[in-house]
Amino acid sequence: MKKIYMVRHGRTYLNKYQRLQGWSDAPLTEEGIEGAHRMGKALKDQHFDLVASSDLKRAADTRKIIVSENDNWESTEMTQTADLRELFFGYYEAFHDTEGVAAAFKSTKYPRLVDAVKDGYTWQEIGDLFHAADPEGDAESGSEFESRLKRGIDYLVNHDESERILLVGHACVIHCLACIYGGKHLRTDLPKHNEMTVLNVDDNGQVSLEEFGRPMY
């Protein structure tokens, strides 16, 4: 059985300013750098056959910091893939969270995207709302987002014979994957920067959620 251990990238300046951060990138804050080092130290006694991330800089930088805290990982294989990028908000990239959500949902009911998630909106619905509202038509639909993430997990599962895989990902990505593979038995807020979520992959390639949002430090 394979396991995929998913952690969120360190806090960035767009996180700090409460901006929608999909494919747009921003540097890690000092807090984010410190958090990545703390995650690396929390994982110090763990062994991974493969350490992966999306190809966005904030995730790749976090991955490199985590690895730097673990001398015994020097020979561990590294990889990254665009398929595990964050949801693409298109025209609303880097909008203030409140403004982007109000435009997509055509309502001021939700101060932030996480509030819509807590209220039961699925990633299929959220992606479709941003796609429909985007005047340029660039934002990902919900089905495009979910299909891409499944393709990314398939890539990791079939990459090699690795049994323990660490994935540095993104908040919406991790939550969406947990929903896809875990059903409705899920905490409704987004994963925090200090938490780990675990997927199991059985011998037949079936993926299931083992746990969501376990604090690591």
mmCIF file with all atom_site columns, C-alpha atoms in Angstrom:
data_model
loop_
_atom_site.group_PDB
_atom_site.id
_atom_site.type_symbol
_atom_site.label_atom_id
_atom_site.label_alt_id
_atom_site.label_comp_id
_atom_site.label_asym_id
_atom_site.label_entity_id
_atom_site.label_seq_id
_atom_site.pdbx_PDB_ins_code
_atom_site.Cartn_x
_atom_site.Cartn_y
_atom_site.Cartn_z
_atom_site.occupancy
_atom_site.B_iso_or_equiv
_atom_site.pdbx_formal_charge
_atom_site.auth_seq_id
_atom_site.auth_comp_id
_atom_site.auth_asym_id
_atom_site.auth_atom_id
_atom_site.pdbx_PDB_model_num
ATOM 1   C CA . MET A 1 1   ? 0.000   0.000  0.000   1.00 0.00 ? 1   MET A CA 1
ATOM 2   C CA . LYS A 1 2   ? 1.209   3.482  -0.890  1.00 0.00 ? 2   LYS A CA 1
ATOM 3   C CA . LYS A 1 3   ? 0.580   6.555  1.205   1.00 0.00 ? 3   LYS A CA 1
ATOM 4   C CA . ILE A 1 4   ? 0.607   10.190 0.104   1.00 0.00 ? 4   ILE A CA 1
ATOM 5   C CA . TYR A 1 5   ? 1.282   12.635 2.935   1.00 0.00 ? 5   TYR A CA 1
ATOM 6   C CA . MET A 1 6   ? 0.039   16.098 1.964   1.00 0.00 ? 6   MET A CA 1
ATOM 7   C CA . VAL A 1 7   ? 1.112   19.361 3.596   1.00 0.00 ? 7   VAL A CA 1
ATOM 8   C CA . ARG A 1 8   ? 0.329   22.929 2.613   1.00 0.00 ? 8   ARG A CA 1
ATOM 9   C CA . HIS A 1 9   ? 2.982   25.348 1.411   1.00 0.00 ? 9   HIS A CA 1
ATOM 10  C CA . GLY A 1 10  ? 4.222   28.063 3.787   1.00 0.00 ? 10  GLY A CA 1
ATOM 11  C CA . ARG A 1 11  ? 2.333   31.327 4.190   1.00 0.00 ? 11  ARG A CA 1
ATOM 12  C CA . THR A 1 12  ? 2.878   33.857 1.406   1.00 0.00 ? 12  THR A CA 1
ATOM 13  C CA . TYR A 1 13  ? 2.308   37.585 1.085   1.00 0.00 ? 13  TYR A CA 1
ATOM 14  C CA . LEU A 1 14  ? -0.861  37.003 -0.928  1.00 0.00 ? 14  LEU A CA 1
ATOM 15  C CA . ASN A 1 15  ? -2.083  34.793 1.954   1.00 0.00 ? 15  ASN A CA 1
ATOM 16  C CA . LYS A 1 16  ? -1.220  37.582 4.365   1.00 0.00 ? 16  LYS A CA 1
ATOM 17  C CA . TYR A 1 17  ? -3.157  40.152 2.310   1.00 0.00 ? 17  TYR A CA 1
ATOM 18  C CA . GLN A 1 18  ? -6.137  37.776 1.918   1.00 0.00 ? 18  GLN A CA 1
ATOM 19  C CA . ARG A 1 19  ? -5.846  37.607 -1.863  1.00 0.00 ? 19  ARG A CA 1
ATOM 20  C CA . LEU A 1 20  ? -7.039  34.771 -4.085  1.00 0.00 ? 20  LEU A CA 1
ATOM 21  C CA . GLN A 1 21  ? -3.858  32.908 -4.900  1.00 0.00 ? 21  GLN A CA 1
ATOM 22  C CA . GLY A 1 22  ? -4.333  30.377 -7.633  1.00 0.00 ? 22  GLY A CA 1
ATOM 23  C CA . TRP A 1 23  ? -1.645  30.243 -10.300 1.00 0.00 ? 23  TRP A CA 1
ATOM 24  C CA . SER A 1 24  ? -0.375  33.658 -9.208  1.00 0.00 ? 24  SER A CA 1
ATOM 25  C CA . ASP A 1 25  ? 2.668   33.378 -6.987  1.00 0.00 ? 25  ASP A CA 1
ATOM 26  C CA . ALA A 1 26  ? 4.042   35.417 -4.130  1.00 0.00 ? 26  ALA A CA 1
ATOM 27  C CA . PRO A 1 27  ? 7.141   34.918 -1.969  1.00 0.00 ? 27  PRO A CA 1
ATOM 28  C CA . LEU A 1 28  ? 6.886   33.144 1.350   1.00 0.00 ? 28  LEU A CA 1
ATOM 29  C CA . THR A 1 29  ? 6.687   35.531 4.290   1.00 0.00 ? 29  THR A CA 1
ATOM 30  C CA . GLU A 1 30  ? 9.150   35.226 7.154   1.00 0.00 ? 30  GLU A CA 1
ATOM 31  C CA . GLU A 1 31  ? 6.391   33.379 9.001   1.00 0.00 ? 31  GLU A CA 1
ATOM 32  C CA . GLY A 1 32  ? 5.974   31.095 5.990   1.00 0.00 ? 32  GLY A CA 1
ATOM 33  C CA . ILE A 1 33  ? 9.687   30.338 5.811   1.00 0.00 ? 33  ILE A CA 1
ATOM 34  C CA . GLU A 1 34  ? 9.769   29.626 9.540   1.00 0.00 ? 34  GLU A CA 1
ATOM 35  C CA . GLY A 1 35  ? 6.713   27.389 9.217   1.00 0.00 ? 35  GLY A CA 1
ATOM 36  C CA . ALA A 1 36  ? 8.336   25.412 6.400   1.00 0.00 ? 36  ALA A CA 1
ATOM 37  C CA . HIS A 1 37  ? 11.419  24.875 8.572   1.00 0.00 ? 37  HIS A CA 1
ATOM 38  C CA . ARG A 1 38  ? 9.189   23.773 11.454  1.00 0.00 ? 38  ARG A CA 1
ATOM 39  C CA . MET A 1 39  ? 7.375   21.315 9.197   1.00 0.00 ? 39  MET A CA 1
ATOM 40  C CA . GLY A 1 40  ? 10.729  19.958 8.059   1.00 0.00 ? 40  GLY A CA 1
ATOM 41  C CA . LYS A 1 41  ? 11.795  19.455 11.676  1.00 0.00 ? 41  LYS A CA 1
ATOM 42  C CA . ALA A 1 42  ? 8.445   17.820 12.515  1.00 0.00 ? 42  ALA A CA 1
ATOM 43  C CA . LEU A 1 43  ? 9.080   15.304 9.720   1.00 0.00 ? 43  LEU A CA 1
ATOM 44  C CA . LYS A 1 44  ? 12.696  14.722 10.677  1.00 0.00 ? 44  LYS A CA 1
ATOM 45  C CA . ASP A 1 45  ? 12.239  11.115 11.761  1.00 0.00 ? 45  ASP A CA 1
ATOM 46  C CA . GLN A 1 46  ? 10.073  10.206 8.772   1.00 0.00 ? 46  GLN A CA 1
ATOM 47  C CA . HIS A 1 47  ? 11.260  8.384  5.666   1.00 0.00 ? 47  HIS A CA 1
ATOM 48  C CA . PHE A 1 48  ? 9.895   9.254  2.226   1.00 0.00 ? 48  PHE A CA 1
ATOM 49  C CA . ASP A 1 49  ? 10.711  7.581  -1.071  1.00 0.00 ? 49  ASP A CA 1
ATOM 50  C CA . LEU A 1 50  ? 9.537   10.573 -3.088  1.00 0.00 ? 50  LEU A CA 1
ATOM 51  C CA . VAL A 1 51  ? 9.064   14.269 -2.215  1.00 0.00 ? 51  VAL A CA 1
ATOM 52  C CA . ALA A 1 52  ? 6.771   16.132 -4.607  1.00 0.00 ? 52  ALA A CA 1
ATOM 53  C CA . SER A 1 53  ? 5.106   19.505 -5.054  1.00 0.00 ? 53  SER A CA 1
ATOM 54  C CA . SER A 1 54  ? 3.211   21.479 -7.629  1.00 0.00 ? 54  SER A CA 1
ATOM 55  C CA . ASP A 1 55  ? 5.382   23.498 -9.974  1.00 0.00 ? 55  ASP A CA 1
ATOM 56  C CA . LEU A 1 56  ? 4.320   26.812 -8.416  1.00 0.00 ? 56  LEU A CA 1
ATOM 57  C CA . LYS A 1 57  ? 7.213   28.549 -6.680  1.00 0.00 ? 57  LYS A CA 1
ATOM 58  C CA . ARG A 1 58  ? 5.622   28.808 -3.239  1.00 0.00 ? 58  ARG A CA 1
ATOM 59  C CA . ALA A 1 59  ? 5.124   25.027 -3.132  1.00 0.00 ? 59  ALA A CA 1
ATOM 60  C CA . ALA A 1 60  ? 8.532   24.207 -4.621  1.00 0.00 ? 60  ALA A CA 1
ATOM 61  C CA . ASP A 1 61  ? 10.265  26.609 -2.210  1.00 0.00 ? 61  ASP A CA 1
ATOM 62  C CA . THR A 1 62  ? 8.467   25.050 0.752   1.00 0.00 ? 62  THR A CA 1
ATOM 63  C CA . ARG A 1 63  ? 9.460   21.588 -0.463  1.00 0.00 ? 63  ARG A CA 1
ATOM 64  C CA . LYS A 1 64  ? 13.115  22.624 -0.670  1.00 0.00 ? 64  LYS A CA 1
ATOM 65  C CA . ILE A 1 65  ? 13.048  24.105 2.854   1.00 0.00 ? 65  ILE A CA 1
ATOM 66  C CA . ILE A 1 66  ? 11.432  20.968 4.296   1.00 0.00 ? 66  ILE A CA 1
ATOM 67  C CA . VAL A 1 67  ? 14.055  18.799 2.615   1.00 0.00 ? 67  VAL A CA 1
ATOM 68  C CA . SER A 1 68  ? 16.863  21.067 3.880   1.00 0.00 ? 68  SER A CA 1
ATOM 69  C CA . GLU A 1 69  ? 15.931  20.142 7.458   1.00 0.00 ? 69  GLU A CA 1
ATOM 70  C CA . ASN A 1 70  ? 16.480  16.445 6.813   1.00 0.00 ? 70  ASN A CA 1
ATOM 71  C CA . ASP A 1 71  ? 20.017  15.264 6.088   1.00 0.00 ? 71  ASP A CA 1
ATOM 72  C CA . ASN A 1 72  ? 18.816  11.691 5.626   1.00 0.00 ? 72  ASN A CA 1
ATOM 73  C CA . TRP A 1 73  ? 16.703  12.788 2.638   1.00 0.00 ? 73  TRP A CA 1
ATOM 74  C CA . GLU A 1 74  ? 19.696  13.697 0.466   1.00 0.00 ? 74  GLU A CA 1
ATOM 75  C CA . SER A 1 75  ? 19.141  10.723 -1.841  1.00 0.00 ? 75  SER A CA 1
ATOM 76  C CA . THR A 1 76  ? 15.334  11.034 -1.866  1.00 0.00 ? 76  THR A CA 1
ATOM 77  C CA . GLU A 1 77  ? 13.901  11.625 -5.322  1.00 0.00 ? 77  GLU A CA 1
ATOM 78  C CA . MET A 1 78  ? 12.178  14.973 -5.968  1.00 0.00 ? 78  MET A CA 1
ATOM 79  C CA . THR A 1 79  ? 9.502   15.778 -8.532  1.00 0.00 ? 79  THR A CA 1
ATOM 80  C CA . GLN A 1 80  ? 6.908   18.426 -9.320  1.00 0.00 ? 80  GLN A CA 1
ATOM 81  C CA . THR A 1 81  ? 3.882   18.644 -11.581 1.00 0.00 ? 81  THR A CA 1
ATOM 82  C CA . ALA A 1 82  ? 1.623   21.377 -12.935 1.00 0.00 ? 82  ALA A CA 1
ATOM 83  C CA . ASP A 1 83  ? -1.354  19.043 -12.482 1.00 0.00 ? 83  ASP A CA 1
ATOM 84  C CA . LEU A 1 84  ? -1.279  19.686 -8.729  1.00 0.00 ? 84  LEU A CA 1
ATOM 85  C CA . ARG A 1 85  ? -1.363  23.482 -8.978  1.00 0.00 ? 85  ARG A CA 1
ATOM 86  C CA . GLU A 1 86  ? -3.940  25.468 -7.044  1.00 0.00 ? 86  GLU A CA 1
ATOM 87  C CA . LEU A 1 87  ? -7.356  26.226 -8.567  1.00 0.00 ? 87  LEU A CA 1
ATOM 88  C CA . PHE A 1 88  ? -6.986  28.813 -11.362 1.00 0.00 ? 88  PHE A CA 1
ATOM 89  C CA . PHE A 1 89  ? -9.189  31.855 -10.655 1.00 0.00 ? 89  PHE A CA 1
ATOM 90  C CA . GLY A 1 90  ? -8.564  33.421 -14.075 1.00 0.00 ? 90  GLY A CA 1
ATOM 91  C CA . TYR A 1 91  ? -9.614  37.090 -14.179 1.00 0.00 ? 91  TYR A CA 1
ATOM 92  C CA . TYR A 1 92  ? -9.970  37.043 -10.386 1.00 0.00 ? 92  TYR A CA 1
ATOM 93  C CA . GLU A 1 93  ? -6.359  35.990 -9.680  1.00 0.00 ? 93  GLU A CA 1
ATOM 94  C CA . ALA A 1 94  ? -4.922  38.121 -6.837  1.00 0.00 ? 94  ALA A CA 1
ATOM 95  C CA . PHE A 1 95  ? -8.283  39.840 -6.232  1.00 0.00 ? 95  PHE A CA 1
ATOM 96  C CA . HIS A 1 96  ? -9.011  40.427 -2.575  1.00 0.00 ? 96  HIS A CA 1
ATOM 97  C CA . ASP A 1 97  ? -10.774 37.284 -1.372  1.00 0.00 ? 97  ASP A CA 1
ATOM 98  C CA . THR A 1 98  ? -13.962 39.165 -0.458  1.00 0.00 ? 98  THR A CA 1
ATOM 99  C CA . GLU A 1 99  ? -14.175 40.967 -3.805  1.00 0.00 ? 99  GLU A CA 1
ATOM 100 C CA . GLY A 1 100 ? -13.469 37.865 -5.877  1.00 0.00 ? 100 GLY A CA 1
ATOM 101 C CA . VAL A 1 101 ? -15.988 35.722 -4.016  1.00 0.00 ? 101 VAL A CA 1
ATOM 102 C CA . ALA A 1 102 ? -18.658 38.441 -4.231  1.00 0.00 ? 102 ALA A CA 1
ATOM 103 C CA . ALA A 1 103 ? -18.137 38.681 -8.004  1.00 0.00 ? 103 ALA A CA 1
ATOM 104 C CA . ALA A 1 104 ? -18.222 34.915 -8.550  1.00 0.00 ? 104 ALA A CA 1
ATOM 105 C CA . PHE A 1 105 ? -21.130 34.193 -6.202  1.00 0.00 ? 105 PHE A CA 1
ATOM 106 C CA . LYS A 1 106 ? -22.978 37.401 -7.118  1.00 0.00 ? 106 LYS A CA 1
ATOM 107 C CA . SER A 1 107 ? -23.575 37.860 -3.407  1.00 0.00 ? 107 SER A CA 1
ATOM 108 C CA . THR A 1 108 ? -21.900 39.429 -0.375  1.00 0.00 ? 108 THR A CA 1
ATOM 109 C CA . LYS A 1 109 ? -22.983 36.542 1.848   1.00 0.00 ? 109 LYS A CA 1
ATOM 110 C CA . TYR A 1 110 ? -19.471 35.080 2.134   1.00 0.00 ? 110 TYR A CA 1
ATOM 111 C CA . PRO A 1 111 ? -16.647 37.324 3.419   1.00 0.00 ? 111 PRO A CA 1
ATOM 112 C CA . ARG A 1 112 ? -14.050 34.782 2.243   1.00 0.00 ? 112 ARG A CA 1
ATOM 113 C CA . LEU A 1 113 ? -13.905 31.673 0.074   1.00 0.00 ? 113 LEU A CA 1
ATOM 114 C CA . VAL A 1 114 ? -13.476 29.453 3.129   1.00 0.00 ? 114 VAL A CA 1
ATOM 115 C CA . ASP A 1 115 ? -16.892 30.651 4.344   1.00 0.00 ? 115 ASP A CA 1
ATOM 116 C CA . ALA A 1 116 ? -18.515 29.242 1.199   1.00 0.00 ? 116 ALA A CA 1
ATOM 117 C CA . VAL A 1 117 ? -16.667 25.956 1.761   1.00 0.00 ? 117 VAL A CA 1
ATOM 118 C CA . LYS A 1 118 ? -17.929 25.843 5.346   1.00 0.00 ? 118 LYS A CA 1
ATOM 119 C CA . ASP A 1 119 ? -21.452 26.448 4.066   1.00 0.00 ? 119 ASP A CA 1
ATOM 120 C CA . GLY A 1 120 ? -21.266 23.317 1.932   1.00 0.00 ? 120 GLY A CA 1
ATOM 121 C CA . TYR A 1 121 ? -20.238 24.506 -1.527  1.00 0.00 ? 121 TYR A CA 1
ATOM 122 C CA . THR A 1 122 ? -18.334 21.832 -3.441  1.00 0.00 ? 122 THR A CA 1
ATOM 123 C CA . TRP A 1 123 ? -15.219 22.501 -5.516  1.00 0.00 ? 123 TRP A CA 1
ATOM 124 C CA . GLN A 1 124 ? -17.244 21.559 -8.588  1.00 0.00 ? 124 GLN A CA 1
ATOM 125 C CA . GLU A 1 125 ? -19.649 24.386 -7.766  1.00 0.00 ? 125 GLU A CA 1
ATOM 126 C CA . ILE A 1 126 ? -16.956 26.868 -6.747  1.00 0.00 ? 126 ILE A CA 1
ATOM 127 C CA . GLY A 1 127 ? -14.908 26.335 -9.899  1.00 0.00 ? 127 GLY A CA 1
ATOM 128 C CA . ASP A 1 128 ? -18.022 26.624 -12.072 1.00 0.00 ? 128 ASP A CA 1
ATOM 129 C CA . LEU A 1 129 ? -19.043 29.891 -10.403 1.00 0.00 ? 129 LEU A CA 1
ATOM 130 C CA . PHE A 1 130 ? -15.644 31.513 -10.995 1.00 0.00 ? 130 PHE A CA 1
ATOM 131 C CA . HIS A 1 131 ? -15.569 30.183 -14.566 1.00 0.00 ? 131 HIS A CA 1
ATOM 132 C CA . ALA A 1 132 ? -19.044 31.537 -15.330 1.00 0.00 ? 132 ALA A CA 1
ATOM 133 C CA . ALA A 1 133 ? -18.271 34.952 -13.821 1.00 0.00 ? 133 ALA A CA 1
ATOM 134 C CA . ASP A 1 134 ? -14.873 35.366 -15.523 1.00 0.00 ? 134 ASP A CA 1
ATOM 135 C CA . PRO A 1 135 ? -15.277 37.957 -18.324 1.00 0.00 ? 135 PRO A CA 1
ATOM 136 C CA . GLU A 1 136 ? -12.265 36.418 -20.098 1.00 0.00 ? 136 GLU A CA 1
ATOM 137 C CA . GLY A 1 137 ? -13.458 32.830 -19.638 1.00 0.00 ? 137 GLY A CA 1
ATOM 138 C CA . ASP A 1 138 ? -10.063 31.779 -18.260 1.00 0.00 ? 138 ASP A CA 1
ATOM 139 C CA . ALA A 1 139 ? -10.959 30.502 -14.778 1.00 0.00 ? 139 ALA A CA 1
ATOM 140 C CA . GLU A 1 140 ? -11.026 26.729 -14.394 1.00 0.00 ? 140 GLU A CA 1
ATOM 141 C CA . SER A 1 141 ? -14.359 24.986 -14.215 1.00 0.00 ? 141 SER A CA 1
ATOM 142 C CA . GLY A 1 142 ? -14.954 22.624 -11.321 1.00 0.00 ? 142 GLY A CA 1
ATOM 143 C CA . SER A 1 143 ? -14.703 19.545 -13.516 1.00 0.00 ? 143 SER A CA 1
ATOM 144 C CA . GLU A 1 144 ? -11.430 20.767 -15.050 1.00 0.00 ? 144 GLU A CA 1
ATOM 145 C CA . PHE A 1 145 ? -9.988  21.315 -11.569 1.00 0.00 ? 145 PHE A CA 1
ATOM 146 C CA . GLU A 1 146 ? -11.039 17.905 -10.241 1.00 0.00 ? 146 GLU A CA 1
ATOM 147 C CA . SER A 1 147 ? -9.903  16.062 -13.379 1.00 0.00 ? 147 SER A CA 1
ATOM 148 C CA . ARG A 1 148 ? -6.514  17.757 -13.239 1.00 0.00 ? 148 ARG A CA 1
ATOM 149 C CA . LEU A 1 149 ? -6.012  16.832 -9.585  1.00 0.00 ? 149 LEU A CA 1
ATOM 150 C CA . LYS A 1 150 ? -6.923  13.195 -10.231 1.00 0.00 ? 150 LYS A CA 1
ATOM 151 C CA . ARG A 1 151 ? -4.389  13.191 -13.065 1.00 0.00 ? 151 ARG A CA 1
ATOM 152 C CA . GLY A 1 152 ? -1.786  14.599 -10.682 1.00 0.00 ? 152 GLY A CA 1
ATOM 153 C CA . ILE A 1 153 ? -2.435  11.869 -8.109  1.00 0.00 ? 153 ILE A CA 1
ATOM 154 C CA . ASP A 1 154 ? -2.242  9.237  -10.846 1.00 0.00 ? 154 ASP A CA 1
ATOM 155 C CA . TYR A 1 155 ? 1.130   10.685 -11.823 1.00 0.00 ? 155 TYR A CA 1
ATOM 156 C CA . LEU A 1 156 ? 2.443   10.305 -8.262  1.00 0.00 ? 156 LEU A CA 1
ATOM 157 C CA . VAL A 1 157 ? 0.995   6.828  -7.820  1.00 0.00 ? 157 VAL A CA 1
ATOM 158 C CA . ASN A 1 158 ? 2.500   5.576  -11.081 1.00 0.00 ? 158 ASN A CA 1
ATOM 159 C CA . HIS A 1 159 ? 5.700   7.609  -11.030 1.00 0.00 ? 159 HIS A CA 1
ATOM 160 C CA . ASP A 1 160 ? 7.757   4.740  -9.638  1.00 0.00 ? 160 ASP A CA 1
ATOM 161 C CA . GLU A 1 161 ? 7.644   2.142  -6.887  1.00 0.00 ? 161 GLU A CA 1
ATOM 162 C CA . SER A 1 162 ? 7.660   4.744  -4.092  1.00 0.00 ? 162 SER A CA 1
ATOM 163 C CA . GLU A 1 163 ? 5.491   3.691  -1.160  1.00 0.00 ? 163 GLU A CA 1
ATOM 164 C CA . ARG A 1 164 ? 5.753   6.812  1.008   1.00 0.00 ? 164 ARG A CA 1
ATOM 165 C CA . ILE A 1 165 ? 5.234   10.067 -0.853  1.00 0.00 ? 165 ILE A CA 1
ATOM 166 C CA . LEU A 1 166 ? 5.327   13.575 0.613   1.00 0.00 ? 166 LEU A CA 1
ATOM 167 C CA . LEU A 1 167 ? 3.364   16.156 -1.370  1.00 0.00 ? 167 LEU A CA 1
ATOM 168 C CA . VAL A 1 168 ? 3.673   19.896 -0.728  1.00 0.00 ? 168 VAL A CA 1
ATOM 169 C CA . GLY A 1 169 ? 0.407   21.291 -2.040  1.00 0.00 ? 169 GLY A CA 1
ATOM 170 C CA . HIS A 1 170 ? -2.161  24.060 -1.741  1.00 0.00 ? 170 HIS A CA 1
ATOM 171 C CA . ALA A 1 171 ? -5.183  24.658 0.473   1.00 0.00 ? 171 ALA A CA 1
ATOM 172 C CA . CYS A 1 172 ? -7.932  24.176 -2.135  1.00 0.00 ? 172 CYS A CA 1
ATOM 173 C CA . VAL A 1 173 ? -6.033  21.285 -3.747  1.00 0.00 ? 173 VAL A CA 1
ATOM 174 C CA . ILE A 1 174 ? -5.651  19.347 -0.497  1.00 0.00 ? 174 ILE A CA 1
ATOM 175 C CA . HIS A 1 175 ? -9.250  19.970 0.534   1.00 0.00 ? 175 HIS A CA 1
ATOM 176 C CA . CYS A 1 176 ? -10.576 19.031 -2.906  1.00 0.00 ? 176 CYS A CA 1
ATOM 177 C CA . LEU A 1 177 ? -8.535  15.810 -2.964  1.00 0.00 ? 177 LEU A CA 1
ATOM 178 C CA . ALA A 1 178 ? -9.792  14.951 0.513   1.00 0.00 ? 178 ALA A CA 1
ATOM 179 C CA . CYS A 1 179 ? -13.365 15.475 -0.706  1.00 0.00 ? 179 CYS A CA 1
ATOM 180 C CA . ILE A 1 180 ? -12.811 13.397 -3.857  1.00 0.00 ? 180 ILE A CA 1
ATOM 181 C CA . TYR A 1 181 ? -11.303 10.469 -1.966  1.00 0.00 ? 181 TYR A CA 1
ATOM 182 C CA . GLY A 1 182 ? -13.001 10.849 1.398   1.00 0.00 ? 182 GLY A CA 1
ATOM 183 C CA . GLY A 1 183 ? -16.590 11.731 0.686   1.00 0.00 ? 183 GLY A CA 1
ATOM 184 C CA . LYS A 1 184 ? -18.538 13.839 3.143   1.00 0.00 ? 184 LYS A CA 1
ATOM 185 C CA . HIS A 1 185 ? -16.813 12.757 6.356   1.00 0.00 ? 185 HIS A CA 1
ATOM 186 C CA . LEU A 1 186 ? -14.620 15.831 6.291   1.00 0.00 ? 186 LEU A CA 1
ATOM 187 C CA . ARG A 1 187 ? -13.960 18.942 8.326   1.00 0.00 ? 187 ARG A CA 1
ATOM 188 C CA . THR A 1 188 ? -15.330 21.839 6.319   1.00 0.00 ? 188 THR A CA 1
ATOM 189 C CA . ASP A 1 189 ? -12.575 24.419 6.848   1.00 0.00 ? 189 ASP A CA 1
ATOM 190 C CA . LEU A 1 190 ? -9.451  24.510 4.679   1.00 0.00 ? 190 LEU A CA 1
ATOM 191 C CA . PRO A 1 191 ? -6.192  22.860 5.796   1.00 0.00 ? 191 PRO A CA 1
ATOM 192 C CA . LYS A 1 192 ? -3.812  25.044 7.771   1.00 0.00 ? 192 LYS A CA 1
ATOM 193 C CA . HIS A 1 193 ? -0.125  25.500 7.050   1.00 0.00 ? 193 HIS A CA 1
ATOM 194 C CA . ASN A 1 194 ? 0.893   23.265 9.982   1.00 0.00 ? 194 ASN A CA 1
ATOM 195 C CA . GLU A 1 195 ? -1.364  20.306 9.167   1.00 0.00 ? 195 GLU A CA 1
ATOM 196 C CA . MET A 1 196 ? -1.013  17.012 7.328   1.00 0.00 ? 196 MET A CA 1
ATOM 197 C CA . THR A 1 197 ? -3.582  15.076 5.320   1.00 0.00 ? 197 THR A CA 1
ATOM 198 C CA . VAL A 1 198 ? -2.986  11.454 4.296   1.00 0.00 ? 198 VAL A CA 1
ATOM 199 C CA . LEU A 1 199 ? -4.224  9.448  1.314   1.00 0.00 ? 199 LEU A CA 1
ATOM 200 C CA . ASN A 1 200 ? -3.973  5.651  1.055   1.00 0.00 ? 200 ASN A CA 1
ATOM 201 C CA . VAL A 1 201 ? -3.476  3.880  -2.265  1.00 0.00 ? 201 VAL A CA 1
ATOM 202 C CA . ASP A 1 202 ? -4.272  0.146  -2.189  1.00 0.00 ? 202 ASP A CA 1
ATOM 203 C CA . ASP A 1 203 ? -2.720  -2.566 -4.346  1.00 0.00 ? 203 ASP A CA 1
ATOM 204 C CA . ASN A 1 204 ? -5.419  -2.055 -6.973  1.00 0.00 ? 204 ASN A CA 1
ATOM 205 C CA . GLY A 1 205 ? -4.652  1.656  -7.245  1.00 0.00 ? 205 GLY A CA 1
ATOM 206 C CA . GLN A 1 206 ? -7.768  2.744  -5.359  1.00 0.00 ? 206 GLN A CA 1
ATOM 207 C CA . VAL A 1 207 ? -7.229  5.968  -3.415  1.00 0.00 ? 207 VAL A CA 1
ATOM 208 C CA . SER A 1 208 ? -8.953  6.741  -0.111  1.00 0.00 ? 208 SER A CA 1
ATOM 209 C CA . LEU A 1 209 ? -8.662  9.374  2.598   1.00 0.00 ? 209 LEU A CA 1
ATOM 210 C CA . GLU A 1 210 ? -7.005  8.181  5.815   1.00 0.00 ? 210 GLU A CA 1
ATOM 211 C CA . GLU A 1 211 ? -7.004  11.430 7.796   1.00 0.00 ? 211 GLU A CA 1
ATOM 212 C CA . PHE A 1 212 ? -7.490  15.149 7.273   1.00 0.00 ? 212 PHE A CA 1
ATOM 213 C CA . GLY A 1 213 ? -5.785  18.079 8.960   1.00 0.00 ? 213 GLY A CA 1
ATOM 214 C CA . ARG A 1 214 ? -3.579  16.502 11.629  1.00 0.00 ? 214 ARG A CA 1
ATOM 215 C CA . PRO A 1 215 ? -1.511  19.259 13.350  1.00 0.00 ? 215 PRO A CA 1
ATOM 216 C CA . MET A 1 216 ? 2.237   18.658 12.973  1.00 0.00 ? 216 MET A CA 1
ATOM 217 C CA . TYR A 1 217 ? 3.610   21.465 15.170  1.00 0.00 ? 217 TYR A CA 1
#
